[in-house]
Amino acid sequence: MQSTVSRTAATIPTAPAPAPANAAPVSGGLPSIHMRVFITWLAVYPSITIVQMLLGPSLENLSVPVRVLIITGLVVPVVVYALVPVLLKTRAALLRLRRP
């Protein structure tokens, strides 16, 4: 039984080692974690603010957890699938324009 386990363990591929936290982004790759946090915030804050302004009056009779559930249920997919990718592409385009 032990030999079977060791053979099985030897055939399982391992994930590549993660890059060090202070490593510079690869050309054409994702920006640093700090830039991604900023880009995500740049998408989240205005989205929550706009949805709260639009839906706030109609949701005021609901409890806070239900309001937050509805607002985040609308905002998170929009941010993840639409806004962050657009902001990342815009950043990449702006960086390409700056290069000689």
Tab-separated table of N, CA, C and O in Angstrom:
chain	number	residue	atom	x	y	z
A	1	MET	N	0.826	-1.193	0.000
A	1	MET	CA	0.000	0.000	0.000
A	1	MET	C	0.865	1.249	0.000
A	1	MET	O	0.577	2.189	-0.710
A	2	GLN	N	1.933	1.233	0.741
A	2	GLN	CA	2.783	2.413	0.827
A	2	GLN	C	3.435	2.723	-0.522
A	2	GLN	O	3.555	3.866	-0.904
A	3	SER	N	3.829	1.722	-1.275
A	3	SER	CA	4.446	1.972	-2.568
A	3	SER	C	3.451	2.594	-3.545
A	3	SER	O	3.816	3.408	-4.359
A	4	THR	N	2.169	2.236	-3.441
A	4	THR	CA	1.148	2.826	-4.303
A	4	THR	C	0.992	4.313	-3.994
A	4	THR	O	0.889	5.133	-4.893
A	5	VAL	N	1.017	4.654	-2.728
A	5	VAL	CA	0.863	6.049	-2.341
A	5	VAL	C	2.030	6.872	-2.850
A	5	VAL	O	1.857	7.948	-3.384
A	6	SER	N	3.240	6.360	-2.738
A	6	SER	CA	4.401	7.132	-3.171
A	6	SER	C	4.414	7.289	-4.691
A	6	SER	O	4.800	8.327	-5.196
A	7	ARG	N	3.974	6.261	-5.439
A	7	ARG	CA	3.904	6.406	-6.892
A	7	ARG	C	2.841	7.433	-7.280
A	7	ARG	O	3.034	8.235	-8.162
A	8	THR	N	1.706	7.404	-6.601
A	8	THR	CA	0.641	8.356	-6.887
A	8	THR	C	1.093	9.772	-6.562
A	8	THR	O	0.864	10.687	-7.328
A	9	ALA	N	1.741	9.934	-5.432
A	9	ALA	CA	2.197	11.262	-5.035
A	9	ALA	C	3.232	11.796	-6.013
A	9	ALA	O	3.300	12.997	-6.256
A	10	ALA	N	4.037	10.910	-6.600
A	10	ALA	CA	5.068	11.360	-7.525
A	10	ALA	C	4.478	11.831	-8.851
A	10	ALA	O	5.096	12.610	-9.554
A	11	THR	N	3.262	11.387	-9.192
A	11	THR	CA	2.674	11.771	-10.475
A	11	THR	C	1.796	13.017	-10.385
A	11	THR	O	1.358	13.517	-11.397
A	12	ILE	N	1.543	13.514	-9.189
A	12	ILE	CA	0.706	14.705	-9.039
A	12	ILE	C	1.550	15.929	-9.374
A	12	ILE	O	2.571	16.169	-8.753
A	13	PRO	N	1.138	16.691	-10.369
A	13	PRO	CA	1.916	17.882	-10.708
A	13	PRO	C	1.777	18.941	-9.615
A	13	PRO	O	0.734	19.055	-8.984
A	14	THR	N	2.817	19.690	-9.414
A	14	THR	CA	2.773	20.751	-8.419
A	14	THR	C	2.661	22.088	-9.116
A	14	THR	O	3.085	22.258	-10.244
A	15	ALA	N	2.071	23.042	-8.414
A	15	ALA	CA	1.925	24.394	-8.961
A	15	ALA	C	3.266	25.096	-8.926
A	15	ALA	O	4.099	24.807	-8.064
A	16	PRO	N	3.496	25.991	-9.853
A	16	PRO	CA	4.754	26.734	-9.819
A	16	PRO	C	4.823	27.596	-8.566
A	16	PRO	O	3.802	28.018	-8.032
A	17	ALA	N	6.020	27.845	-8.105
A	17	ALA	CA	6.208	28.658	-6.910
A	17	ALA	C	5.734	30.083	-7.192
A	17	ALA	O	5.955	30.614	-8.274
A	18	PRO	N	5.047	30.691	-6.217
A	18	PRO	CA	4.579	32.056	-6.436
A	18	PRO	C	5.753	33.032	-6.508
A	18	PRO	O	6.801	32.800	-5.916
A	19	ALA	N	5.548	34.099	-7.235
A	19	ALA	CA	6.587	35.119	-7.355
A	19	ALA	C	6.705	35.860	-6.026
A	19	ALA	O	5.723	35.980	-5.289
A	20	PRO	N	7.884	36.346	-5.701
A	20	PRO	CA	8.029	37.118	-4.471
A	20	PRO	C	7.131	38.347	-4.498
A	20	PRO	O	6.831	38.893	-5.563
A	21	ALA	N	6.703	38.781	-3.319
A	21	ALA	CA	5.766	39.903	-3.229
A	21	ALA	C	6.340	41.191	-3.814
A	21	ALA	O	5.614	42.023	-4.332
A	22	ASN	N	7.657	41.341	-3.770
A	22	ASN	CA	8.254	42.579	-4.260
A	22	ASN	C	8.740	42.466	-5.706
A	22	ASN	O	9.423	43.345	-6.198
A	23	ALA	N	8.369	41.392	-6.375
A	23	ALA	CA	8.810	41.197	-7.762
A	23	ALA	C	8.088	42.179	-8.680
A	23	ALA	O	6.914	42.464	-8.512
A	24	ALA	N	8.796	42.693	-9.645
A	24	ALA	CA	8.204	43.612	-10.616
A	24	ALA	C	7.278	42.832	-11.538
A	24	ALA	O	7.517	41.663	-11.823
A	25	PRO	N	6.192	43.445	-11.994
A	25	PRO	CA	5.284	42.737	-12.892
A	25	PRO	C	5.982	42.402	-14.200
A	25	PRO	O	6.820	43.154	-14.686
A	26	VAL	N	5.611	41.262	-14.749
A	26	VAL	CA	6.161	40.829	-16.027
A	26	VAL	C	5.593	41.727	-17.117
A	26	VAL	O	4.440	42.135	-17.058
A	27	SER	N	6.395	42.037	-18.093
A	27	SER	CA	5.941	42.893	-19.179
A	27	SER	C	4.684	42.293	-19.804
A	27	SER	O	4.668	41.146	-20.209
A	28	GLY	N	3.613	43.068	-19.857
A	28	GLY	CA	2.367	42.593	-20.421
A	28	GLY	C	1.524	41.799	-19.437
A	28	GLY	O	0.436	41.387	-19.754
A	29	GLY	N	2.031	41.584	-18.221
A	29	GLY	CA	1.300	40.821	-17.223
A	29	GLY	C	0.425	41.722	-16.367
A	29	GLY	O	0.210	42.892	-16.666
A	30	LEU	N	-0.072	41.149	-15.299
A	30	LEU	CA	-0.907	41.908	-14.378
A	30	LEU	C	-0.075	42.948	-13.642
A	30	LEU	O	1.107	42.750	-13.394
A	31	PRO	N	-0.707	44.052	-13.261
A	31	PRO	CA	-0.002	45.044	-12.466
A	31	PRO	C	0.241	44.519	-11.052
A	31	PRO	O	-0.273	43.470	-10.668
A	32	SER	N	0.982	45.273	-10.276
A	32	SER	CA	1.285	44.875	-8.899
A	32	SER	C	-0.004	44.725	-8.101
A	32	SER	O	-1.059	45.265	-8.474
A	33	ILE	N	0.086	44.034	-6.994
A	33	ILE	CA	-1.082	43.836	-6.130
A	33	ILE	C	-1.625	45.171	-5.646
A	33	ILE	O	-2.830	45.367	-5.534
A	34	HIS	N	-0.748	46.127	-5.400
A	34	HIS	CA	-1.186	47.441	-4.928
A	34	HIS	C	-1.979	48.176	-6.013
A	34	HIS	O	-2.993	48.816	-5.723
A	35	MET	N	-1.520	48.079	-7.236
A	35	MET	CA	-2.242	48.713	-8.346
A	35	MET	C	-3.585	48.018	-8.563
A	35	MET	O	-4.594	48.678	-8.841
A	36	ARG	N	-3.634	46.687	-8.421
A	36	ARG	CA	-4.905	45.971	-8.581
A	36	ARG	C	-5.895	46.356	-7.490
A	36	ARG	O	-7.092	46.476	-7.747
A	37	VAL	N	-5.389	46.554	-6.264
A	37	VAL	CA	-6.269	47.004	-5.173
A	37	VAL	C	-6.835	48.378	-5.506
A	37	VAL	O	-8.037	48.622	-5.358
A	38	PHE	N	-5.981	49.272	-5.979
A	38	PHE	CA	-6.432	50.621	-6.330
A	38	PHE	C	-7.455	50.580	-7.468
A	38	PHE	O	-8.487	51.264	-7.413
A	39	ILE	N	-7.192	49.781	-8.485
A	39	ILE	CA	-8.112	49.674	-9.621
A	39	ILE	C	-9.452	49.095	-9.168
A	39	ILE	O	-10.519	49.559	-9.578
A	40	THR	N	-9.410	48.098	-8.301
A	40	THR	CA	-10.649	47.514	-7.784
A	40	THR	C	-11.429	48.547	-6.982
A	40	THR	O	-12.647	48.691	-7.141
A	41	TRP	N	-10.733	49.286	-6.120
A	41	TRP	CA	-11.400	50.326	-5.341
A	41	TRP	C	-11.988	51.380	-6.267
A	41	TRP	O	-13.093	51.875	-6.039
A	42	LEU	N	-11.241	51.733	-7.308
A	42	LEU	CA	-11.693	52.726	-8.268
A	42	LEU	C	-12.994	52.286	-8.950
A	42	LEU	O	-13.804	53.126	-9.354
A	43	ALA	N	-13.214	51.005	-9.068
A	43	ALA	CA	-14.456	50.489	-9.647
A	43	ALA	C	-15.550	50.320	-8.594
A	43	ALA	O	-16.723	50.599	-8.856
A	44	VAL	N	-15.169	49.885	-7.388
A	44	VAL	CA	-16.156	49.557	-6.356
A	44	VAL	C	-16.805	50.804	-5.754
A	44	VAL	O	-18.032	50.879	-5.641
A	45	TYR	N	-15.998	51.772	-5.360
A	45	TYR	CA	-16.547	52.932	-4.652
A	45	TYR	C	-17.616	53.674	-5.460
A	45	TYR	O	-18.728	53.885	-4.971
A	46	PRO	N	-17.320	54.078	-6.692
A	46	PRO	CA	-18.371	54.786	-7.436
A	46	PRO	C	-19.582	53.897	-7.738
A	46	PRO	O	-20.719	54.378	-7.755
A	47	SER	N	-19.345	52.616	-7.939
A	47	SER	CA	-20.470	51.713	-8.241
A	47	SER	C	-21.415	51.614	-7.056
A	47	SER	O	-22.646	51.707	-7.217
A	48	ILE	N	-20.859	51.420	-5.872
A	48	ILE	CA	-21.702	51.337	-4.671
A	48	ILE	C	-22.414	52.664	-4.438
A	48	ILE	O	-23.599	52.693	-4.095
A	49	THR	N	-21.700	53.750	-4.630
A	49	THR	CA	-22.297	55.066	-4.420
A	49	THR	C	-23.469	55.296	-5.375
A	49	THR	O	-24.548	55.735	-4.955
A	50	ILE	N	-23.289	54.985	-6.639
A	50	ILE	CA	-24.350	55.193	-7.631
A	50	ILE	C	-25.554	54.297	-7.349
A	50	ILE	O	-26.704	54.754	-7.361
A	51	VAL	N	-25.298	53.020	-7.057
A	51	VAL	CA	-26.422	52.107	-6.782
A	51	VAL	C	-27.149	52.528	-5.511
A	51	VAL	O	-28.379	52.495	-5.458
A	52	GLN	N	-26.407	52.969	-4.512
A	52	GLN	CA	-27.033	53.417	-3.270
A	52	GLN	C	-27.891	54.659	-3.527
A	52	GLN	O	-28.990	54.779	-2.995
A	53	MET	N	-27.399	55.563	-4.343
A	53	MET	CA	-28.178	56.775	-4.653
A	53	MET	C	-29.436	56.431	-5.449
A	53	MET	O	-30.494	57.026	-5.234
A	54	LEU	N	-29.330	55.480	-6.372
A	54	LEU	CA	-30.477	55.119	-7.203
A	54	LEU	C	-31.504	54.267	-6.460
A	54	LEU	O	-32.709	54.464	-6.605
A	55	LEU	N	-31.012	53.279	-5.703
A	55	LEU	CA	-31.927	52.334	-5.060
A	55	LEU	C	-32.174	52.626	-3.583
A	55	LEU	O	-33.070	52.025	-2.990
A	56	GLY	N	-31.398	53.511	-2.993
A	56	GLY	CA	-31.519	53.804	-1.566
A	56	GLY	C	-32.933	54.115	-1.110
A	56	GLY	O	-33.435	53.509	-0.154
A	57	PRO	N	-33.612	55.047	-1.780
A	57	PRO	CA	-34.975	55.372	-1.341
A	57	PRO	C	-35.941	54.186	-1.397
A	57	PRO	O	-36.787	54.025	-0.524
A	58	SER	N	-35.803	53.352	-2.404
A	58	SER	CA	-36.732	52.217	-2.509
A	58	SER	C	-36.362	51.080	-1.567
A	58	SER	O	-37.188	50.209	-1.303
A	59	LEU	N	-35.122	51.077	-1.041
A	59	LEU	CA	-34.693	50.011	-0.134
A	59	LEU	C	-34.700	50.446	1.329
A	59	LEU	O	-34.353	49.650	2.199
A	60	GLU	N	-35.116	51.687	1.599
A	60	GLU	CA	-34.990	52.211	2.960
A	60	GLU	C	-35.828	51.461	3.993
A	60	GLU	O	-35.503	51.479	5.174
A	61	ASN	N	-36.869	50.786	3.587
A	61	ASN	CA	-37.706	50.049	4.539
A	61	ASN	C	-37.138	48.672	4.877
A	61	ASN	O	-37.673	48.002	5.758
A	62	LEU	N	-36.110	48.252	4.177
A	62	LEU	CA	-35.505	46.946	4.442
A	62	LEU	C	-34.432	47.068	5.520
A	62	LEU	O	-33.876	48.141	5.737
A	63	SER	N	-34.121	45.951	6.144
A	63	SER	CA	-33.049	45.963	7.146
A	63	SER	C	-31.703	46.163	6.453
A	63	SER	O	-31.559	45.898	5.251
A	64	VAL	N	-30.736	46.625	7.197
A	64	VAL	CA	-29.410	46.906	6.633
A	64	VAL	C	-28.805	45.669	5.970
A	64	VAL	O	-28.295	45.757	4.842
A	65	PRO	N	-28.825	44.488	6.600
A	65	PRO	CA	-28.230	43.325	5.927
A	65	PRO	C	-28.897	42.994	4.590
A	65	PRO	O	-28.215	42.612	3.637
A	66	VAL	N	-30.181	43.177	4.487
A	66	VAL	CA	-30.884	42.891	3.230
A	66	VAL	C	-30.520	43.941	2.182
A	66	VAL	O	-30.284	43.613	1.011
A	67	ARG	N	-30.440	45.217	2.586
A	67	ARG	CA	-30.016	46.271	1.652
A	67	ARG	C	-28.617	46.001	1.119
A	67	ARG	O	-28.362	46.116	-0.077
A	68	VAL	N	-27.696	45.639	2.028
A	68	VAL	CA	-26.318	45.354	1.621
A	68	VAL	C	-26.290	44.144	0.693
A	68	VAL	O	-25.555	44.133	-0.303
A	69	LEU	N	-27.092	43.136	0.982
A	69	LEU	CA	-27.156	41.946	0.123
A	69	LEU	C	-27.606	42.322	-1.286
A	69	LEU	O	-27.003	41.883	-2.279
A	70	ILE	N	-28.623	43.135	-1.388
A	70	ILE	CA	-29.135	43.534	-2.705
A	70	ILE	C	-28.099	44.388	-3.443
A	70	ILE	O	-27.812	44.144	-4.626
A	71	ILE	N	-27.551	45.368	-2.766
A	71	ILE	CA	-26.593	46.269	-3.418
A	71	ILE	C	-25.342	45.523	-3.847
A	71	ILE	O	-24.873	45.668	-4.980
A	72	THR	N	-24.783	44.695	-2.972
A	72	THR	CA	-23.572	43.952	-3.353
A	72	THR	C	-23.886	42.903	-4.412
A	72	THR	O	-23.035	42.607	-5.252
A	73	GLY	N	-25.086	42.350	-4.386
A	73	GLY	CA	-25.476	41.394	-5.422
A	73	GLY	C	-25.524	42.021	-6.803
A	73	GLY	O	-25.295	41.348	-7.809
A	74	LEU	N	-25.799	43.311	-6.857
A	74	LEU	CA	-25.794	44.031	-8.131
A	74	LEU	C	-24.403	44.546	-8.495
A	74	LEU	O	-23.976	44.452	-9.644
A	75	VAL	N	-23.691	45.072	-7.512
A	75	VAL	CA	-22.424	45.750	-7.774
A	75	VAL	C	-21.284	44.780	-8.062
A	75	VAL	O	-20.502	44.993	-8.997
A	76	VAL	N	-21.152	43.725	-7.281
A	76	VAL	CA	-19.987	42.832	-7.412
A	76	VAL	C	-19.868	42.234	-8.814
A	76	VAL	O	-18.789	42.293	-9.409
A	77	PRO	N	-20.917	41.658	-9.386
A	77	PRO	CA	-20.752	41.125	-10.751
A	77	PRO	C	-20.376	42.190	-11.773
A	77	PRO	O	-19.553	41.949	-12.655
A	78	VAL	N	-20.962	43.376	-11.659
A	78	VAL	CA	-20.641	44.456	-12.604
A	78	VAL	C	-19.175	44.846	-12.479
A	78	VAL	O	-18.466	45.010	-13.470
A	79	VAL	N	-18.706	44.958	-11.236
A	79	VAL	CA	-17.310	45.340	-11.010
A	79	VAL	C	-16.372	44.259	-11.523
A	79	VAL	O	-15.412	44.541	-12.250
A	80	VAL	N	-16.637	43.008	-11.173
A	80	VAL	CA	-15.716	41.914	-11.511
A	80	VAL	C	-15.704	41.617	-13.005
A	80	VAL	O	-14.632	41.424	-13.588
A	81	TYR	N	-16.870	41.577	-13.626
A	81	TYR	CA	-16.942	41.160	-15.028
A	81	TYR	C	-16.845	42.310	-16.034
A	81	TYR	O	-16.561	42.076	-17.203
A	82	ALA	N	-17.105	43.539	-15.594
A	82	ALA	CA	-17.104	44.648	-16.553
A	82	ALA	C	-16.093	45.731	-16.217
A	82	ALA	O	-15.208	46.023	-17.013
A	83	LEU	N	-16.214	46.322	-15.043
A	83	LEU	CA	-15.423	47.514	-14.755
A	83	LEU	C	-13.936	47.242	-14.562
A	83	LEU	O	-13.104	47.951	-15.141
A	84	VAL	N	-13.585	46.258	-13.754
A	84	VAL	CA	-12.156	45.987	-13.522
A	84	VAL	C	-11.453	45.579	-14.819
A	84	VAL	O	-10.378	46.108	-15.116
A	85	PRO	N	-12.010	44.685	-15.641
A	85	PRO	CA	-11.336	44.384	-16.899
A	85	PRO	C	-11.161	45.614	-17.795
A	85	PRO	O	-10.110	45.782	-18.419
A	86	VAL	N	-12.162	46.481	-17.843
A	86	VAL	CA	-12.043	47.697	-18.653
A	86	VAL	C	-10.948	48.599	-18.097
A	86	VAL	O	-10.137	49.152	-18.844
A	87	LEU	N	-10.903	48.747	-16.776
A	87	LEU	CA	-9.866	49.585	-16.176
A	87	LEU	C	-8.472	49.000	-16.399
A	87	LEU	O	-7.517	49.741	-16.641
A	88	LEU	N	-8.344	47.678	-16.316
A	88	LEU	CA	-7.044	47.052	-16.569
A	88	LEU	C	-6.612	47.249	-18.020
A	88	LEU	O	-5.441	47.533	-18.302
A	89	LYS	N	-7.553	47.115	-18.958
A	89	LYS	CA	-7.229	47.333	-20.376
A	89	LYS	C	-6.874	48.793	-20.634
A	89	LYS	O	-5.959	49.090	-21.404
A	90	THR	N	-7.590	49.693	-19.998
A	90	THR	CA	-7.294	51.119	-20.148
A	90	THR	C	-5.909	51.438	-19.612
A	90	THR	O	-5.139	52.161	-20.246
A	91	ARG	N	-5.569	50.873	-18.455
A	91	ARG	CA	-4.238	51.078	-17.883
A	91	ARG	C	-3.164	50.557	-18.833
A	91	ARG	O	-2.157	51.217	-19.074
A	92	ALA	N	-3.385	49.361	-19.373
A	92	ALA	CA	-2.407	48.771	-20.290
A	92	ALA	C	-2.242	49.639	-21.544
A	92	ALA	O	-1.120	49.852	-22.018
A	93	ALA	N	-3.335	50.159	-22.071
A	93	ALA	CA	-3.275	51.025	-23.253
A	93	ALA	C	-2.516	52.309	-22.950
A	93	ALA	O	-1.693	52.763	-23.761
A	94	LEU	N	-2.765	52.879	-21.786
A	94	LEU	CA	-2.059	54.102	-21.407
A	94	LEU	C	-0.556	53.828	-21.228
A	94	LEU	O	0.277	54.663	-21.614
A	95	LEU	N	-0.220	52.686	-20.669
A	95	LEU	CA	1.202	52.346	-20.502
A	95	LEU	C	1.878	52.127	-21.860
A	95	LEU	O	3.024	52.491	-22.039
A	96	ARG	N	1.146	51.536	-22.815
A	96	ARG	CA	1.711	51.349	-24.155
A	96	ARG	C	1.966	52.692	-24.839
A	96	ARG	O	2.934	52.856	-25.562
A	97	LEU	N	1.097	53.660	-24.609
A	97	LEU	CA	1.276	54.977	-25.209
A	97	LEU	C	2.489	55.700	-24.635
A	97	LEU	O	3.138	56.474	-25.334
A	98	ARG	N	2.795	55.445	-23.381
A	98	ARG	CA	3.929	56.105	-22.738
A	98	ARG	C	5.273	55.536	-23.183
A	98	ARG	O	6.277	56.207	-23.107
A	99	ARG	N	5.284	54.297	-23.638
A	99	ARG	CA	6.550	53.675	-24.058
A	99	ARG	C	6.999	54.241	-25.387
A	99	ARG	O	6.191	54.486	-26.280
A	100	PRO	N	8.327	54.441	-25.547
A	100	PRO	CA	8.834	55.003	-26.809
A	100	PRO	C	8.714	54.052	-27.973
A	100	PRO	O	8.577	52.928	-27.948
